[in-house]
Amino acid sequence: MKLSTLVELAKNYKNICLLGHIHPDGDCVGATLGLAMLLEKYNITSTVLLNDLPNQYDFLPIARYVRDHMDEPADLIISLDASDPERLGSFGQLLTNAKKVINIDHHISNTMFGDYNYVDAEASSTSEMVFQMVEDFSVMDVDIAKALYTGILFDTGGFKHSNTKPSTHLAAAKLISYGFDFSELIHNLFDMKPLKAFKAQGLAFERALTYMNERILVSYLNMEDYKNLDIEKSDTESIVHYMNNVDGVEVAVFFYAIDADTYKISLRSKGIVDVCKVAINFGGGGHQKASGASIKAPLEEAILAVTNVISLQL
Amino acid sequence: MKLSTLVELAKNYKNICLLGHIHPDGDCVGATLGLAMLLEKYNITSTVLLNDLPNQYDFLPIARYVRDHMDEPADLIISLDASDPERLGSFGQLLTNAKKVINIDHHISNTMFGDYNYVDAEASSTSEMVFQMVEDFSVMDVDIAKALYTGILFDTGGFKHSNTKPSTHLAAAKLISYGFDFSELIHNLFDMKPLKAFKAQGLAFERALTYMNERILVSYLNMEDYKNLDIEKSDTESIVHYMNNVDGVEVAVFFYAIDADTYKISLRSKGIVDVCKVAINFGGGGHQKASGASIKAPLEEAILAVTNVISLQL
């Protein structure tokens, strides 16, 4: 779908609403904001509806475009980066009364729930798809470029993941040519860490335990650690990712206490072990290389149970 | 300089030698190896001379091209990624007897020591310069692409640093189109860490101390830690980088013991403080944002001295 096609279609509607998925991430924010700004260049006003937006995206013009509710029902809905209506959370109900639904997404699992579906499972990100919609670059500006770059950056892990294609780098080349401090953007989005999160990371790294000839790496933070370090769950989110970077480790498991005798576990695999199967074993789920579950048991017992299940696959 | 020009020139020489700088890094390895492979496509055999090559580049065809000495004197020397002959280490003496010296580099401080100097301070990396030399892409192959991608990746910190240009992403787009597992390459080059280095990182993070309202972050590993963790200096090299990512920190200082009462310090600044000035104060040096020195003093005393000097700039 080209931007000109979307513009022609959108001209027929009054209340235009751009939706992203629940727990909005960089791609969802970049794609919705980028498209809203692009449409504005053609005098099409739209509202971006997103809930619980983390403040890490405040370098984008969030306040100008993003709302958390609509007073009037939406005529035209453009859903971005959501594979099915459930992923839209409470905003999904807006679909019922909408006159038209356009579904733009790059997830292979997309259910084609729109009246128009522009779905490209080969695209690195929905933001790259929005970039590809642009034919006339005279409408592109630095804010739009920043939003779309953010989305691409986020979903490719900084051009690292295998979803990065030549077209992704071509898009990045064009986008950074608009001139913004992408170094700082990357630092803010990926690298910057509060001191307490840095300390939590240190504690988790230092006390990490190995099983099965150092092929399983386990660490944890208990309720006391959360109190001592004054941290929340969000401060510990990248720990398991770093654990999985250790040479020789096949599976990393991070246990974080949610109450005195319950731990959530976050699992990462380099590929040999399907951690989704491990998570399902404990009532959780996810993907082959990244999954989660929760276990009601004392820590030692929980670790033993999880490492035992993993070792069946090693 | 175009590759065809270099090929025409190189045809007149017998012993062709490609040199990189001492302590070869990703760009130096990528550029020398990439160019050696490109020349070979035009039936020009050359030797890459590099010393102390870390084994992290073993995914490139090192053994086929790289030697640590030459039996015969070199007629034609192509120096890559070295700003001056001193940076060539002991290989610098080969320049004396060479009939021609070609100097290809992207450092602004290059002394133009070649008979031909192809120096572009705007280029992200020497590897990107080698890429730009190619006019006829029928000679490019997956190994050459991998080598040049490695160099670009290394010197841009994975397309993060401000030396990344639109041309850099365009080069990356072309290079990854040759088809190799860049995800794994990036993991091996940047993310993978031995377990003991991971533990050392944890210990250093956990015991980090703050000064000047958390604007200076200090940590250390002493002789005992090195023994307990069975680590070497190379296992601790990225610690100061991560310390400098902490929100609000202006300067990160990592102290690592080199003997019972001497510490090397590694300094990183986000920009406000010129850590080169700080390092000079202790007989060291470096750049504005990254410097080093060594201090003969007990740890507490050394920390006090360094943080005092930094605080003069805060």
XYZ file of C-alpha atoms in Angstrom:
628
model
C 0.000 0.000 0.000
C 1.320 3.408 -0.947
C 0.829 6.531 1.110
C -1.008 8.233 -1.758
C -3.581 5.395 -1.787
C -4.078 5.703 1.946
C -4.400 9.491 1.677
C -7.074 9.222 -1.031
C -9.011 6.756 1.097
C -8.588 8.690 4.342
C -9.971 11.884 2.776
C -13.441 10.310 2.923
C -13.451 9.997 6.730
C -13.716 12.441 9.602
C -12.551 10.739 12.770
C -9.382 8.917 11.910
C -7.771 6.866 14.567
C -4.356 5.125 14.539
C -4.088 2.193 16.924
C -1.068 0.267 18.168
C -0.893 -2.797 20.361
C -1.028 -3.073 24.152
C 2.261 -2.456 25.980
C 3.400 -0.251 23.096
C 7.000 -0.838 22.028
C 9.368 1.172 19.848
C 8.017 -0.120 16.567
C 4.406 0.464 17.499
C 5.158 3.999 18.710
C 7.382 4.798 15.716
C 4.907 3.479 13.139
C 1.784 5.153 14.578
C 3.491 8.493 15.183
C 5.339 8.391 11.881
C 2.158 7.701 9.926
C 0.165 10.348 11.828
C 2.821 12.943 10.941
C 2.924 11.793 7.311
C -0.881 12.043 6.995
C -0.775 15.529 8.495
C 1.439 16.628 5.599
C -1.580 15.895 3.383
C -3.897 17.836 5.738
C -5.300 14.681 7.257
C -5.695 14.978 10.995
C -5.661 11.800 13.008
C -5.446 10.684 16.622
C -2.980 8.089 17.846
C -4.532 5.995 20.610
C -2.049 4.261 22.901
C -2.244 3.185 26.525
C 0.511 2.922 29.144
C 3.165 4.502 26.986
C 6.564 4.292 28.743
C 8.264 7.696 29.040
C 11.336 6.467 27.195
C 9.702 7.634 23.945
C 9.310 11.210 25.116
C 11.951 12.342 22.602
C 9.222 11.874 19.986
C 6.290 14.359 19.754
C 4.053 12.109 21.866
C 1.974 14.855 23.491
C 0.974 16.307 20.138
C -0.454 13.108 18.659
C -1.107 10.504 21.324
C -4.319 10.253 23.378
C -5.574 7.497 25.645
C -9.241 7.788 24.607
C -11.550 9.126 21.880
C -14.699 11.120 22.654
C -16.312 10.335 19.344
C -16.402 6.934 17.616
C -13.748 6.428 14.940
C -14.863 6.302 11.293
C -11.572 5.046 9.963
C -9.212 2.913 11.991
C -5.646 2.248 10.958
C -4.183 -0.512 13.095
C -0.376 -0.691 13.131
C 1.900 -3.493 14.372
C -0.973 -5.562 15.846
C -1.392 -9.135 14.632
C -5.030 -9.436 15.753
C -7.779 -7.301 17.352
C -7.019 -8.737 20.800
C -3.555 -7.167 20.662
C -5.323 -3.784 20.482
C -6.541 -4.229 24.066
C -9.567 -2.154 25.037
C -9.227 -0.110 21.829
C -10.147 -3.248 19.899
C -13.838 -2.527 20.562
C -13.577 0.586 18.369
C -13.385 -1.782 15.392
C -17.082 -2.671 15.784
C -18.385 0.767 14.881
C -15.666 1.787 12.468
C -16.668 2.239 8.832
C -13.315 1.001 7.587
C -10.381 -0.815 9.172
C -6.905 -0.748 7.643
C -4.476 -3.272 9.058
C -0.750 -2.578 8.581
C 1.567 -5.114 10.168
C 4.650 -7.293 9.749
C 3.734 -10.260 11.980
C 3.445 -13.579 10.180
C 0.594 -14.494 12.544
C -1.551 -11.551 11.403
C -5.215 -12.636 11.125
C -6.036 -10.205 8.270
C -8.764 -8.600 10.346
C -8.950 -5.380 8.304
C -11.034 -4.300 5.359
C -7.663 -3.584 3.799
C -4.712 -5.660 4.943
C -1.183 -4.548 4.217
C 0.818 -7.304 5.867
C 4.447 -8.051 5.035
C 5.999 -10.741 7.214
C 9.346 -10.118 5.500
C 9.529 -6.512 6.710
C 11.819 -5.834 9.674
C 9.157 -3.744 11.361
C 5.893 -1.936 10.788
C 7.915 1.289 10.809
C 9.929 0.067 7.827
C 6.611 -0.713 6.081
C 5.422 2.850 6.729
C 8.738 4.090 5.302
C 8.197 1.973 2.178
C 4.740 3.566 1.720
C 6.339 6.956 1.084
C 6.722 7.780 -2.617
C 7.213 11.521 -2.451
C 10.012 12.280 -0.006
C 9.323 16.004 -0.023
C 6.850 15.320 2.806
C 9.427 13.556 4.989
C 10.945 15.623 7.782
C 13.288 15.089 10.709
C 10.530 14.215 13.220
C 8.995 11.620 10.916
C 12.459 10.227 10.151
C 13.235 9.970 13.877
C 9.965 8.124 14.585
C 10.433 5.584 11.784
C 14.127 5.115 12.633
C 13.120 4.430 16.254
C 10.721 1.717 15.149
C 13.216 0.050 12.839
C 15.955 0.283 15.441
C 13.748 -1.225 18.126
C 12.475 -4.212 16.179
C 15.882 -5.081 14.712
C 17.679 -4.667 18.058
C 19.829 -2.012 16.402
C 20.299 -3.755 13.006
C 21.369 -6.906 14.861
C 18.488 -9.321 14.474
C 18.108 -11.495 11.398
C 14.983 -9.564 10.350
C 17.402 -6.804 9.256
C 17.422 -6.791 5.441
C 19.335 -4.743 2.862
C 16.115 -2.695 2.573
C 16.328 -1.999 6.325
C 19.783 -0.449 6.001
C 18.629 1.468 2.911
C 15.757 2.887 4.960
C 18.155 3.802 7.786
C 20.503 5.512 5.300
C 17.651 7.698 4.057
C 16.219 8.368 7.525
C 19.470 9.480 9.207
C 20.116 11.789 6.239
C 17.397 14.042 7.726
C 19.846 14.813 10.499
C 19.201 13.881 14.107
C 21.355 12.581 16.914
C 20.815 8.851 16.404
C 23.738 8.127 18.737
C 21.889 9.745 21.602
C 18.609 8.160 20.511
C 20.195 4.684 20.634
C 21.797 5.431 23.982
C 18.465 6.529 25.452
C 16.520 3.642 23.982
C 18.905 0.739 24.535
C 21.892 1.535 26.713
C 20.896 4.004 29.404
C 20.145 2.413 32.728
C 19.216 3.840 36.140
C 21.916 3.354 38.776
C 19.707 0.980 40.765
C 19.095 -1.197 37.696
C 22.852 -1.250 37.076
C 23.420 -2.408 40.671
C 20.682 -5.045 40.352
C 22.332 -6.293 37.189
C 25.650 -6.521 39.044
C 24.141 -8.525 41.871
C 22.374 -10.915 39.486
C 25.528 -11.405 37.376
C 27.753 -11.977 40.363
C 25.567 -14.601 42.008
C 24.753 -16.453 38.776
C 24.932 -20.244 39.079
C 25.791 -22.758 36.398
C 24.306 -26.208 35.747
C 24.965 -28.948 33.190
C 28.612 -28.074 32.483
C 27.945 -24.321 32.366
C 25.334 -24.792 29.641
C 22.525 -23.499 31.889
C 23.033 -20.170 33.644
C 20.631 -19.282 36.444
C 20.295 -16.162 38.544
C 17.695 -14.544 40.759
C 16.591 -11.528 42.741
C 14.430 -12.136 45.790
C 12.006 -9.906 47.678
C 14.768 -8.686 49.962
C 16.905 -7.634 46.986
C 13.966 -5.697 45.533
C 13.600 -3.872 48.825
C 17.328 -3.251 49.396
C 17.935 -1.992 45.877
C 14.601 -0.144 45.668
C 13.926 -1.684 42.262
C 10.894 -2.774 40.267
C 10.437 -5.491 37.680
C 11.238 -3.064 34.851
C 14.728 -2.520 36.328
C 15.573 -6.188 35.852
C 14.193 -6.782 32.371
C 17.443 -6.963 30.407
C 19.284 -9.217 32.868
C 18.317 -12.497 31.221
C 19.379 -11.130 27.826
C 22.904 -10.443 29.089
C 23.018 -13.836 30.815
C 22.304 -15.501 27.493
C 25.321 -13.733 25.950
C 27.718 -15.770 28.077
C 29.957 -18.007 25.994
C 28.888 -21.679 26.115
C 25.555 -20.971 27.784
C 22.636 -22.588 25.960
C 19.837 -21.451 28.267
C 19.668 -18.508 30.666
C 17.007 -18.411 33.370
C 16.333 -15.419 35.551
C 14.077 -15.829 38.618
C 12.463 -12.724 40.044
C 10.337 -12.807 43.138
C 6.783 -11.557 42.854
C 5.890 -12.463 46.437
C 7.456 -14.381 49.297
C 7.152 -17.814 47.674
C 6.382 -17.123 44.013
C 8.941 -16.491 41.299
C 8.425 -15.420 37.731
C 10.969 -16.973 35.414
C 12.299 -15.499 32.246
C 13.997 -17.937 29.862
C 16.302 -17.345 26.892
C 17.803 -19.950 24.597
C 20.584 -19.679 22.030
C 18.677 -22.158 19.859
C 19.252 -25.791 20.823
C 16.684 -25.781 23.629
C 13.063 -24.809 22.933
C 12.333 -22.761 26.065
C 8.684 -22.403 25.088
C 8.297 -26.119 25.846
C 10.042 -25.567 29.190
C 7.739 -22.660 30.026
C 4.597 -24.604 29.042
C 5.691 -27.235 31.550
C 5.230 -24.584 34.257
C 1.996 -23.142 32.873
C 3.697 -20.382 30.907
C 4.543 -19.876 27.235
C 6.241 -17.704 24.657
C 8.626 -18.348 21.801
C 11.277 -20.957 21.121
C 14.111 -18.649 22.157
C 12.323 -16.443 24.716
C 9.644 -17.555 27.151
C 8.284 -17.030 30.636
C 6.267 -18.674 33.402
C 5.708 -18.399 37.123
C 6.378 -20.954 39.849
C 5.029 -21.110 43.379
C 7.862 -22.779 45.301
C 10.888 -21.922 47.422
C 13.785 -20.694 45.250
C 16.054 -23.771 45.557
C 13.174 -26.064 44.688
C 12.100 -23.879 41.780
C 15.640 -23.762 40.351
C 15.959 -27.530 40.631
C 12.645 -28.095 38.874
C 13.399 -25.721 36.003
C 16.987 -26.874 35.389
C 15.766 -30.491 35.421
C 13.206 -29.785 32.727
C 15.756 -27.892 30.626
C 18.350 -30.637 30.947
C 15.948 -33.105 29.295
C 16.574 -31.157 26.084
C 20.362 -30.872 26.476
C 41.286 5.988 -4.957
C 39.501 3.340 -6.964
C 40.330 -0.343 -6.824
C 41.126 -0.361 -10.552
C 43.784 2.319 -9.995
C 45.320 0.343 -7.169
C 45.262 -2.847 -9.241
C 47.058 -1.144 -12.150
C 49.698 0.156 -9.777
C 50.078 -3.103 -7.861
C 50.705 -5.064 -11.057
C 54.196 -3.508 -11.197
C 55.300 -5.019 -7.870
C 56.168 -8.480 -6.685
C 56.117 -8.557 -2.896
C 52.973 -6.770 -1.850
C 52.344 -6.317 1.788
C 49.239 -5.019 3.559
C 49.869 -3.578 7.003
C 47.504 -2.669 9.800
C 48.187 -1.014 13.119
C 49.430 -2.535 16.379
C 46.772 -4.176 18.563
C 44.698 -4.856 15.453
C 40.998 -4.083 15.867
C 37.967 -5.019 13.790
C 38.397 -2.238 11.269
C 42.076 -2.935 10.731
C 41.446 -6.671 10.303
C 38.407 -6.131 8.070
C 40.121 -3.586 5.820
C 43.398 -5.510 5.331
C 41.706 -8.859 4.779
C 38.982 -7.356 2.600
C 41.499 -5.610 0.377
C 43.766 -8.681 0.147
C 40.778 -10.740 -1.030
C 39.715 -8.042 -3.514
C 43.246 -7.838 -4.985
C 43.304 -11.616 -5.335
C 40.291 -11.391 -7.630
C 42.577 -9.478 -10.014
C 45.308 -12.126 -9.610
C 47.334 -9.965 -7.271
C 48.762 -11.950 -4.391
C 49.552 -10.084 -1.203
C 50.462 -10.812 2.381
C 48.649 -9.275 5.341
C 51.080 -8.629 8.190
C 49.494 -8.349 11.613
C 50.807 -9.075 15.088
C 48.959 -10.251 18.197
C 45.676 -10.835 16.414
C 42.960 -11.714 18.955
C 41.187 -14.974 18.106
C 37.805 -13.252 18.025
C 38.340 -12.643 14.283
C 38.771 -16.318 13.493
C 35.459 -16.329 11.623
C 37.343 -14.498 8.864
C 39.886 -16.363 6.661
C 42.798 -15.207 8.840
C 45.040 -18.238 8.315
C 44.908 -17.877 4.545
C 46.108 -14.263 4.381
C 47.695 -13.168 7.644
C 51.362 -13.674 8.552
C 53.415 -12.229 11.390
C 56.588 -11.743 9.339
C 57.899 -11.466 5.774
C 60.970 -13.354 4.568
C 61.638 -10.990 1.691
C 61.469 -7.194 1.819
C 58.206 -5.692 0.581
C 58.224 -3.781 -2.719
C 54.793 -2.288 -2.293
C 53.295 -1.538 1.063
C 49.639 -0.719 1.542
C 49.066 0.612 5.030
C 45.463 0.478 6.241
C 43.862 2.185 9.240
C 47.178 3.550 10.617
C 47.487 7.290 11.154
C 51.301 7.289 11.185
C 54.224 4.851 10.752
C 54.605 4.460 14.519
C 51.156 2.889 14.651
C 52.531 0.126 12.432
C 54.765 -1.063 15.269
C 57.775 -3.135 14.239
C 56.365 -3.460 10.702
C 56.933 0.283 10.284
C 60.587 -0.409 9.428
C 59.462 -2.138 6.235
C 58.596 1.313 4.901
C 62.317 2.185 4.577
C 63.040 -0.331 1.840
C 59.679 -0.308 0.122
C 59.548 1.095 -3.406
C 56.076 2.507 -2.901
C 53.870 3.153 0.112
C 50.115 3.565 -0.186
C 48.389 4.956 2.863
C 44.644 4.292 3.212
C 43.086 5.622 6.391
C 40.183 7.502 7.952
C 41.911 9.144 10.940
C 41.915 12.925 10.915
C 45.391 12.834 12.502
C 46.905 10.936 9.535
C 50.396 12.279 8.757
C 50.176 11.529 5.007
C 53.265 9.330 5.185
C 52.601 7.458 1.936
C 53.668 8.054 -1.635
C 49.950 7.915 -2.300
C 47.612 8.993 0.481
C 43.945 8.111 0.363
C 42.722 9.615 3.614
C 39.075 10.409 4.303
C 38.418 11.633 7.835
C 34.686 11.637 7.087
C 34.588 7.881 6.462
C 33.212 5.744 9.270
C 36.077 3.296 8.933
C 38.902 2.209 6.663
C 36.744 -0.785 5.764
C 34.052 1.542 4.427
C 36.780 3.282 2.378
C 37.827 -0.081 0.904
C 34.155 -0.734 0.081
C 33.936 2.638 -1.686
C 36.981 1.693 -3.810
C 35.027 -1.114 -5.461
C 33.528 -0.130 -8.817
C 32.830 -3.541 -10.297
C 30.799 -5.558 -7.803
C 31.171 -8.775 -9.761
C 34.402 -9.326 -7.794
C 32.709 -8.979 -4.398
C 31.906 -12.213 -2.580
C 30.551 -13.296 0.778
C 33.972 -13.477 2.490
C 34.971 -10.016 1.342
C 31.552 -8.692 2.357
C 31.911 -10.255 5.795
C 35.365 -8.722 6.308
C 34.295 -5.210 5.295
C 31.051 -5.471 7.284
C 33.106 -6.481 10.346
C 35.288 -3.393 9.993
C 32.358 -1.025 9.555
C 30.480 -2.648 12.412
C 33.473 -2.412 14.733
C 34.343 1.222 14.136
C 30.727 2.419 14.285
C 29.953 0.380 17.407
C 27.221 -1.372 15.412
C 25.923 1.725 13.529
C 25.667 3.556 16.852
C 28.489 6.092 16.826
C 28.109 9.476 15.173
C 30.653 8.485 12.479
C 27.816 6.390 10.969
C 26.711 8.155 7.779
C 23.993 7.418 5.236
C 26.840 5.987 3.111
C 27.656 3.597 5.971
C 24.152 2.134 5.976
C 24.216 1.974 2.163
C 27.450 -0.019 2.385
C 25.907 -2.324 5.013
C 22.829 -2.846 2.812
C 25.027 -3.967 -0.073
C 27.340 -6.085 2.111
C 24.638 -8.080 3.923
C 22.999 -8.778 0.553
C 25.852 -11.265 -0.043
C 24.241 -13.420 2.614
C 25.982 -14.238 5.877
C 24.832 -14.559 9.457
C 25.486 -10.992 10.611
C 23.420 -11.656 13.764
C 25.890 -14.283 14.865
C 28.829 -12.150 13.742
C 27.619 -9.261 15.916
C 26.994 -11.592 18.835
C 30.527 -13.002 18.579
C 32.169 -9.628 18.133
C 30.286 -7.511 20.640
C 28.026 -9.451 22.953
C 29.600 -12.806 23.744
C 31.454 -12.885 27.025
C 33.264 -15.640 28.927
C 31.545 -16.633 32.165
C 34.417 -15.288 34.263
C 34.250 -11.905 32.507
C 30.489 -11.856 33.152
C 31.119 -12.529 36.855
C 33.829 -9.848 36.973
C 31.394 -7.407 35.420
C 28.839 -8.310 38.079
C 31.271 -7.722 40.906
C 32.411 -4.388 39.463
C 28.820 -3.214 38.893
C 27.644 -4.261 42.321
C 30.423 -2.527 44.233
C 30.365 0.659 42.151
C 30.576 3.846 44.209
C 29.137 7.252 43.390
C 30.607 10.703 43.986
C 29.435 14.244 43.310
C 25.691 13.526 43.447
C 25.996 10.320 41.395
C 27.683 12.196 38.543
C 30.930 10.224 38.979
C 30.726 6.438 39.054
C 33.780 4.537 40.267
C 34.494 0.849 40.476
C 37.509 -1.419 40.803
C 38.910 -4.909 40.728
C 41.934 -5.630 42.888
C 44.649 -8.282 42.713
C 42.601 -10.622 44.887
C 39.595 -10.339 42.565
C 41.793 -11.160 39.561
C 42.992 -14.256 41.363
C 39.581 -15.353 42.679
C 37.853 -14.887 39.349
C 40.817 -16.183 37.312
C 40.544 -13.201 34.984
C 42.916 -11.078 32.915
C 42.787 -7.440 31.876
C 40.979 -8.348 28.633
C 38.079 -9.777 30.673
C 37.412 -6.378 32.221
C 37.719 -4.130 29.178
C 34.060 -3.325 28.586
C 33.220 -2.614 32.247
C 33.894 1.132 32.082
C 31.743 1.404 28.941
C 28.727 -0.057 30.748
C 29.404 2.138 33.786
C 29.207 5.200 31.557
C 25.732 4.127 30.371
C 24.259 4.750 33.813
C 21.678 7.525 33.790
C 23.006 10.784 35.268
C 26.629 9.658 35.315
C 28.978 12.155 33.650
C 32.244 10.288 34.208
C 32.901 6.594 34.804
C 36.237 5.458 36.214
C 37.302 1.861 36.439
C 40.398 0.965 38.507
C 42.115 -2.312 37.781
C 45.089 -3.496 39.772
C 48.274 -4.226 37.874
C 50.263 -4.997 41.011
C 49.777 -4.723 44.753
C 49.873 -0.917 44.874
C 49.434 0.214 41.276
C 46.119 0.720 39.500
C 45.465 1.456 35.869
C 42.470 3.704 35.424
C 40.144 3.759 32.495
C 38.009 6.885 32.158
C 34.878 7.557 30.099
C 32.960 10.808 29.847
C 29.517 11.541 28.424
C 30.866 14.878 27.181
C 30.885 17.609 29.841
C 34.173 16.499 31.398
C 37.335 16.226 29.273
C 38.798 13.028 30.710
C 41.956 13.429 28.631
C 42.834 16.401 30.868
C 42.147 14.240 33.908
C 44.364 11.454 32.572
C 47.199 13.866 31.709
C 47.119 14.936 35.337
C 48.166 11.390 36.238
C 50.715 10.988 33.443
C 48.276 9.330 31.044
C 46.361 10.496 27.988
C 43.781 9.646 25.359
C 40.709 11.358 24.003
C 38.181 13.802 25.434
C 35.617 11.067 26.100
C 37.926 8.066 26.675
C 41.290 8.122 28.399
C 43.586 6.147 30.664
C 46.466 6.479 33.110
C 48.115 4.563 35.924
C 48.472 5.513 39.571
C 50.825 4.122 42.192
C 48.855 4.507 45.411
C 46.559 2.541 47.705
C 43.055 2.238 46.208
C 41.233 4.637 48.569
C 43.876 7.288 48.017
C 43.855 6.792 44.253
C 40.050 7.083 44.085
C 40.113 10.246 46.157
C 42.784 11.808 43.940
C 41.017 10.980 40.688
C 37.521 12.015 41.794
C 38.962 15.284 43.108
C 40.539 16.100 39.770
C 37.318 15.198 37.916
C 35.162 17.277 40.242
C 37.144 20.407 39.279
C 35.429 20.123 35.883
C 31.927 19.389 37.213
